[in-house]
Coordinates of C-alpha atoms in Angstrom, one line a residue:
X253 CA -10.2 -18.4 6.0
X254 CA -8.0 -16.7 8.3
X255 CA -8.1 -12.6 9.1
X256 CA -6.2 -10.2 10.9
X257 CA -6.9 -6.8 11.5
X258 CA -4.1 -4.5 13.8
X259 CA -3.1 -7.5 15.3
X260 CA -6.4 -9.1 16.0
X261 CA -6.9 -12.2 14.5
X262 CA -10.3 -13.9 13.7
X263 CA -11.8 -16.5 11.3
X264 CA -10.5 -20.4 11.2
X265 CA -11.6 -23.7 13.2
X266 CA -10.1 -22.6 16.6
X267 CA -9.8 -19.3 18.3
X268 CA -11.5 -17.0 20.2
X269 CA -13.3 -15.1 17.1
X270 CA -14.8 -17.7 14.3
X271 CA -15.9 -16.7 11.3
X272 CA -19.6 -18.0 11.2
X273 CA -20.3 -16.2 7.3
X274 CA -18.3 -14.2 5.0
X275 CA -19.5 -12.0 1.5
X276 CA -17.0 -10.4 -0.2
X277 CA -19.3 -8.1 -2.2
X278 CA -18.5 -6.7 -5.4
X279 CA -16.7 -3.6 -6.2
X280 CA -19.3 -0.5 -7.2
X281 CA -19.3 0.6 -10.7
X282 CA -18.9 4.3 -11.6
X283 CA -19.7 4.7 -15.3
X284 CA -20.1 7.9 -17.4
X285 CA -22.2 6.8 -20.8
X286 CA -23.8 8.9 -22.2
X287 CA -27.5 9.0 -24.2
X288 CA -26.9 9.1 -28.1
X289 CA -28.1 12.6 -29.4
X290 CA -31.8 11.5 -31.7
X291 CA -30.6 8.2 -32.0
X292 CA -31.3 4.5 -30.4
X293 CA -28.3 3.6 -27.3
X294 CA -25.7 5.0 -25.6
X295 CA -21.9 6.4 -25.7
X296 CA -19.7 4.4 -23.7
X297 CA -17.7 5.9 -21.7
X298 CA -15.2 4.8 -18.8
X299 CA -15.9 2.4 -15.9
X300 CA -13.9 3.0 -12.7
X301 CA -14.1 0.6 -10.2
X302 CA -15.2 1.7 -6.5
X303 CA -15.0 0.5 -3.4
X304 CA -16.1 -2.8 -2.1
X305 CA -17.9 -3.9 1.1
X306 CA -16.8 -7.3 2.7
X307 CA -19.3 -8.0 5.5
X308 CA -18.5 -10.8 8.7
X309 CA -20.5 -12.7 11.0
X310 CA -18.5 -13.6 13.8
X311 CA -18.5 -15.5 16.8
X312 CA -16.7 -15.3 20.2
X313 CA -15.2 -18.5 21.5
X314 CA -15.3 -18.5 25.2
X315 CA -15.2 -20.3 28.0
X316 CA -17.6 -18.3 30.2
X317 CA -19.6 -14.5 29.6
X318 CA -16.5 -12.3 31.1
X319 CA -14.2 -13.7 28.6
X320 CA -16.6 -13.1 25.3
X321 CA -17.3 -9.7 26.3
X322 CA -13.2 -8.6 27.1
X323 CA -12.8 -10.4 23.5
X324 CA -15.8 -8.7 21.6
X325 CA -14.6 -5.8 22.9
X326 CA -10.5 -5.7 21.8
X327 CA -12.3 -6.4 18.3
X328 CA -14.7 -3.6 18.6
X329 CA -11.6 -1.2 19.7
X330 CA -9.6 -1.8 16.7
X331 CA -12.6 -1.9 14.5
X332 CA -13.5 2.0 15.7
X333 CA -10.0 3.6 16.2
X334 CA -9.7 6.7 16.1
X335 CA -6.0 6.9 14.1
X336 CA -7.7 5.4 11.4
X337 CA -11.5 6.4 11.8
X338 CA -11.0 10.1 11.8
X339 CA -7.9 10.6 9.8
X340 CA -8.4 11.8 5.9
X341 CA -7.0 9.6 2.8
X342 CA -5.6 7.2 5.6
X343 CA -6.4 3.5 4.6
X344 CA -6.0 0.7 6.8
X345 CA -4.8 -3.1 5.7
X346 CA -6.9 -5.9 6.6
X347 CA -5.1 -9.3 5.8
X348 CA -6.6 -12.7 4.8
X349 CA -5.5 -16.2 4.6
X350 CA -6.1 -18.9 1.9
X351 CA -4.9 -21.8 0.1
X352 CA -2.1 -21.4 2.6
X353 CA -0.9 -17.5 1.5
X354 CA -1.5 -14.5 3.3
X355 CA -2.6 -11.1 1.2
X356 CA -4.3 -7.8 1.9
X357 CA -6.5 -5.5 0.7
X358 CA -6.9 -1.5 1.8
X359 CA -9.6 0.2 3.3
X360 CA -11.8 1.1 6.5
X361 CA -13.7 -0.6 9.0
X362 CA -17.5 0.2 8.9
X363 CA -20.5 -1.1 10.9
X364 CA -19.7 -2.8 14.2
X365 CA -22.3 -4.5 15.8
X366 CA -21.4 -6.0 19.5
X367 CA -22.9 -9.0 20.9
X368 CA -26.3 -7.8 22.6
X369 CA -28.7 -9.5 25.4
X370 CA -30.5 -11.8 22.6
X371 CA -27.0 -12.7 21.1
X372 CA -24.7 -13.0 24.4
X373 CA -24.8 -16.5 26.4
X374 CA -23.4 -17.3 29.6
X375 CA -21.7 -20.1 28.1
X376 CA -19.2 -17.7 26.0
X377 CA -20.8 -17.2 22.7
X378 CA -21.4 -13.6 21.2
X379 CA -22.8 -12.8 17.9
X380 CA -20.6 -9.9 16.1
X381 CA -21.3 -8.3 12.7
X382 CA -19.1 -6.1 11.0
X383 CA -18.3 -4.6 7.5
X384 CA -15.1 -3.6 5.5
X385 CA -14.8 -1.0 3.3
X386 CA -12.3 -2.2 0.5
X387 CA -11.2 1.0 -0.7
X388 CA -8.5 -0.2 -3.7
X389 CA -9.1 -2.6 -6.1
X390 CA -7.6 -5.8 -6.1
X391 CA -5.0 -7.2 -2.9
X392 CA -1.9 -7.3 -2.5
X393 CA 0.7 -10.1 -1.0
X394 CA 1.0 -9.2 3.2
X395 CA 4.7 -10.0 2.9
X396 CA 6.6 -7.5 1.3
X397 CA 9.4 -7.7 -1.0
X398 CA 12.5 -5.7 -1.2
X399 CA 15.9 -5.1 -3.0
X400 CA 18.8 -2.6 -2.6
X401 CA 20.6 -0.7 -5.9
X402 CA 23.5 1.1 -4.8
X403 CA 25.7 3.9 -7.1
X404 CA 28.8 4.6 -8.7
X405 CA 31.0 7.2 -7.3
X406 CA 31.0 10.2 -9.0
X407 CA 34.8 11.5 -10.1
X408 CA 35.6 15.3 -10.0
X409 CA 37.5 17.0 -13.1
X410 CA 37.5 19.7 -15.2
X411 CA 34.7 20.9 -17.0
X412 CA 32.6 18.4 -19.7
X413 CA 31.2 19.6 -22.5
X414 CA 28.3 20.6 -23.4
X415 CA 28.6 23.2 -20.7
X416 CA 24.7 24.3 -18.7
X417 CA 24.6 26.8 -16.0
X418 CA 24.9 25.9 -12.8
X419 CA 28.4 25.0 -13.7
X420 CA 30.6 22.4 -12.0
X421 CA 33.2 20.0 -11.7
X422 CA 31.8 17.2 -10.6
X423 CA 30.3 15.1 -12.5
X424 CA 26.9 12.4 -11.6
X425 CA 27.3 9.3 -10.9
X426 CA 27.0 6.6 -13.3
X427 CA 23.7 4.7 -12.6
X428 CA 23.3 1.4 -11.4
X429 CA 20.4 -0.8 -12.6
X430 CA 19.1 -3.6 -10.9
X431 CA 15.9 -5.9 -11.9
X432 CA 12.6 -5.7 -9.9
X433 CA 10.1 -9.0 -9.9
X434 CA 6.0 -7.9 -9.6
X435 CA 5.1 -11.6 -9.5
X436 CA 1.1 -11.1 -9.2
X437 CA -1.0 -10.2 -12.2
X438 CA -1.8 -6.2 -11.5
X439 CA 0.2 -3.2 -11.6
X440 CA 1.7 -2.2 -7.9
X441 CA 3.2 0.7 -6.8
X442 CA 6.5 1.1 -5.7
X443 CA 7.8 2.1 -2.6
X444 CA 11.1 3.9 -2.5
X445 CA 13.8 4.8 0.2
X446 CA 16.8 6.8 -0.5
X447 CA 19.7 7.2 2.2
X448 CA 22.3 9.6 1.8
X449 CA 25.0 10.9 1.0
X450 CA 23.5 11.9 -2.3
X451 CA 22.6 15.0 -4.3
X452 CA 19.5 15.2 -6.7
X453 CA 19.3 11.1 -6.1
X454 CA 16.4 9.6 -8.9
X455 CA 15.1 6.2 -9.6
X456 CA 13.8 6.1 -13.2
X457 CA 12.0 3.2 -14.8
X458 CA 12.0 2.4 -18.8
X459 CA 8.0 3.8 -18.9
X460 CA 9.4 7.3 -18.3
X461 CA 8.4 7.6 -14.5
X462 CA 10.3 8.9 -12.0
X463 CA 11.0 9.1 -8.0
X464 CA 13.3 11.8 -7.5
X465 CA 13.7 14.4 -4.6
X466 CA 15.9 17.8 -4.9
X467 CA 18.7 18.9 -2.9
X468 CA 21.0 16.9 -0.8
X469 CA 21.0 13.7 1.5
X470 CA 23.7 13.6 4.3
X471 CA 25.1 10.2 5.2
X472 CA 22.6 9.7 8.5
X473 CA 19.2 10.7 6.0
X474 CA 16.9 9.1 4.2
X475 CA 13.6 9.7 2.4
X476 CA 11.4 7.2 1.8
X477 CA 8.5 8.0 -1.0
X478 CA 5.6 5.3 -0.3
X479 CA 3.2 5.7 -3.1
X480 CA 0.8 2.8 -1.9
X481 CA 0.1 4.7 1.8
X482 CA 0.2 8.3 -0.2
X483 CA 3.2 10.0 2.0
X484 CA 6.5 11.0 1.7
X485 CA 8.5 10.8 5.1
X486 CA 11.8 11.6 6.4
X487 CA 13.9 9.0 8.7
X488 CA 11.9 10.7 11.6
X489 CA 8.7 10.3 10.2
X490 CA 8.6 13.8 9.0
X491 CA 6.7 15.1 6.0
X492 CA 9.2 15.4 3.3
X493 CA 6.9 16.4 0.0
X494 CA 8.2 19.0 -0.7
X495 CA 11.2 17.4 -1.9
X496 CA 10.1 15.6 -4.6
X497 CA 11.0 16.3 -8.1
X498 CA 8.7 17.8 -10.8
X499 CA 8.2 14.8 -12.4
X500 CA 7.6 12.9 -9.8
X501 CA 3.9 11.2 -9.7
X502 CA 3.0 8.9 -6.6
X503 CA 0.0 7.5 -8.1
X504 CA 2.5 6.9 -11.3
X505 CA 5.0 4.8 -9.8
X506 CA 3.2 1.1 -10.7
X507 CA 5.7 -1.7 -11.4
X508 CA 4.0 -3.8 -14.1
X509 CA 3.2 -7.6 -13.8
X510 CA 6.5 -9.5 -14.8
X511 CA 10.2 -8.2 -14.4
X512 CA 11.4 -4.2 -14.9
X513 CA 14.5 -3.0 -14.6
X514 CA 15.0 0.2 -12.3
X515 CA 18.2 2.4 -12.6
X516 CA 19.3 4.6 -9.4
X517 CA 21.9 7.4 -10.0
X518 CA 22.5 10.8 -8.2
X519 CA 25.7 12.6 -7.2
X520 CA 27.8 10.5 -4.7
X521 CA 31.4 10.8 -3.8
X522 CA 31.4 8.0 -1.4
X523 CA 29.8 5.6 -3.8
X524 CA 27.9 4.4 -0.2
X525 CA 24.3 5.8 -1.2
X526 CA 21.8 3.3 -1.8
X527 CA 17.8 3.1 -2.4
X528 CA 15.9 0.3 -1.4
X529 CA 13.0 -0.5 -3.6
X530 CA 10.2 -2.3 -2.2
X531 CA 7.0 -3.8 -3.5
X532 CA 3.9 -5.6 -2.9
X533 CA 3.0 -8.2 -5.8
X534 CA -0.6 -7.1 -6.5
X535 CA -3.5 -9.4 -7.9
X536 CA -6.8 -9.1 -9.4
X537 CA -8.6 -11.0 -7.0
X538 CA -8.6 -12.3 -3.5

């Protein structure tokens, strides 16, 4: 198998990192039974599954000592940085190759042991363990997958019945719906970007969720609501949660295995909005 981690690529036949041993350990089990009140047995409850540690023995690959310890060492600096390391709710992807397909699963970086005097030889070979924190369940394809829905231009007129305060004469946009493909065999979550011009802009799904932000979008903004990293960021990388909609749930927004059909809609004159929906097909396993 093949890794990569921020760039950093390790594991295979070749290279300057091998992969000498690999144990993808099982995810922990949080359970809530209960003890049956006078009687024999339990109440089950709900299992949640936790994380999972995946532990690596690696190797450098060298040609002389200098060169094993500058390499040890670019691993060691991506396996301790700081972005990741010290920031809150912030998961990192590490990606895998197998069978010829590339996926990924989220979490940390944990224990980092560096080559030392007993493990280190002159003739380029250092002895590295490390350990990876899966923090979701399941992985998800490293390629990601994309399509666009644009809108009908809303007309202007007189006034529709029935008539709700705020009253106005323009009237929404007829929706567009467009078909979405989760190709795995797990739920994923679905990332959405909305550029303007729009007002109130919504995509909807048939379960009854929602990604929708309030207020207006001018031609040169855009939103994007990314429930698998947690944030919601304007075009400049600027927090933008406050705009979301009541109804809008990021840990709600899982495209089911199979096909689903989306709908977009808003209030457009131009008819030039659009929001690009974009996925990950998520599996059970590795």
């Amino acid at each position: 198998m093949m890794f990569r981690y921020q760039g950093i690529e390790f594991g295979g036949d070749t290279g300057s990192l091998l992969v000498t041993g690999f144990k993808p350990g099982a995810a922990e089990i949080r359970g809530n039974d209960t003890a049956r009140p006078n009687r024999d047995g339990t109440i089950a409850g709900r299992e949640f599954l936790g994380s999972a540690t995946w532990a690596f023995d690696i190797s450098t690959n060298e040609q002389d000592l200098a060169e094993a310890l500058a390499t040890a060492s670019a691993l060691e600096a991506a396996w301790k940085d700081p972005a990741v390391r010290l920031a809150p709710n912030t998961l990192a992807p590490l990606s895998y190759e197998t069978a010829g397909r590339w996926r990924r699963v989220y979490g940390r970086p944990g224990l980092y042991t560096p080559p030392d005097g007993d493990h280190l030889t002159t003739l380029g070979v250092g002895r590295i363990t490390a350990d990876f924190k899966v923090h979701k369940p399941g992985s998800y394809d490293d390629a990601e997958t994309s399509v666009a829905l644009t809108i009908v231009p809303a007309s202007t007129g007189g006034l529709m019945a029935p008539l709700v305060a705020p009253l106005s004469t323009v009237r929404s946009s007829a929706p567009r719906a467009g078909f979405v493909t989760n190709a795995g065999d797990a739920p994923t979550p679905l990332k959405a970007t909305i550029h303007g011009p729009i007002t109130e802009p919504w995509v909807r799904s048939p379960e009854g969720w929602e990604v929708g932000l309030t207020g207006s979008l001018a031609y040169d903004e855009s939103v994007t609501v990314d429930p698998l990293a947690g944030t919601v960021t304007r075009q400049d990388g600027s927090p933008a949660n406050g705009r979301l909609t009541r109804k809008t749930r990021l840990s709600g927004t899982l495209l089911q295995p199979g096909i689903t059909e989306l709908t977009f809609g808003g209030i457009d004159l131009t008819g030039t909005a659009r929001a690009v929906l974009s996925w990950r097909n998520a599996y059970t396993s590795i």
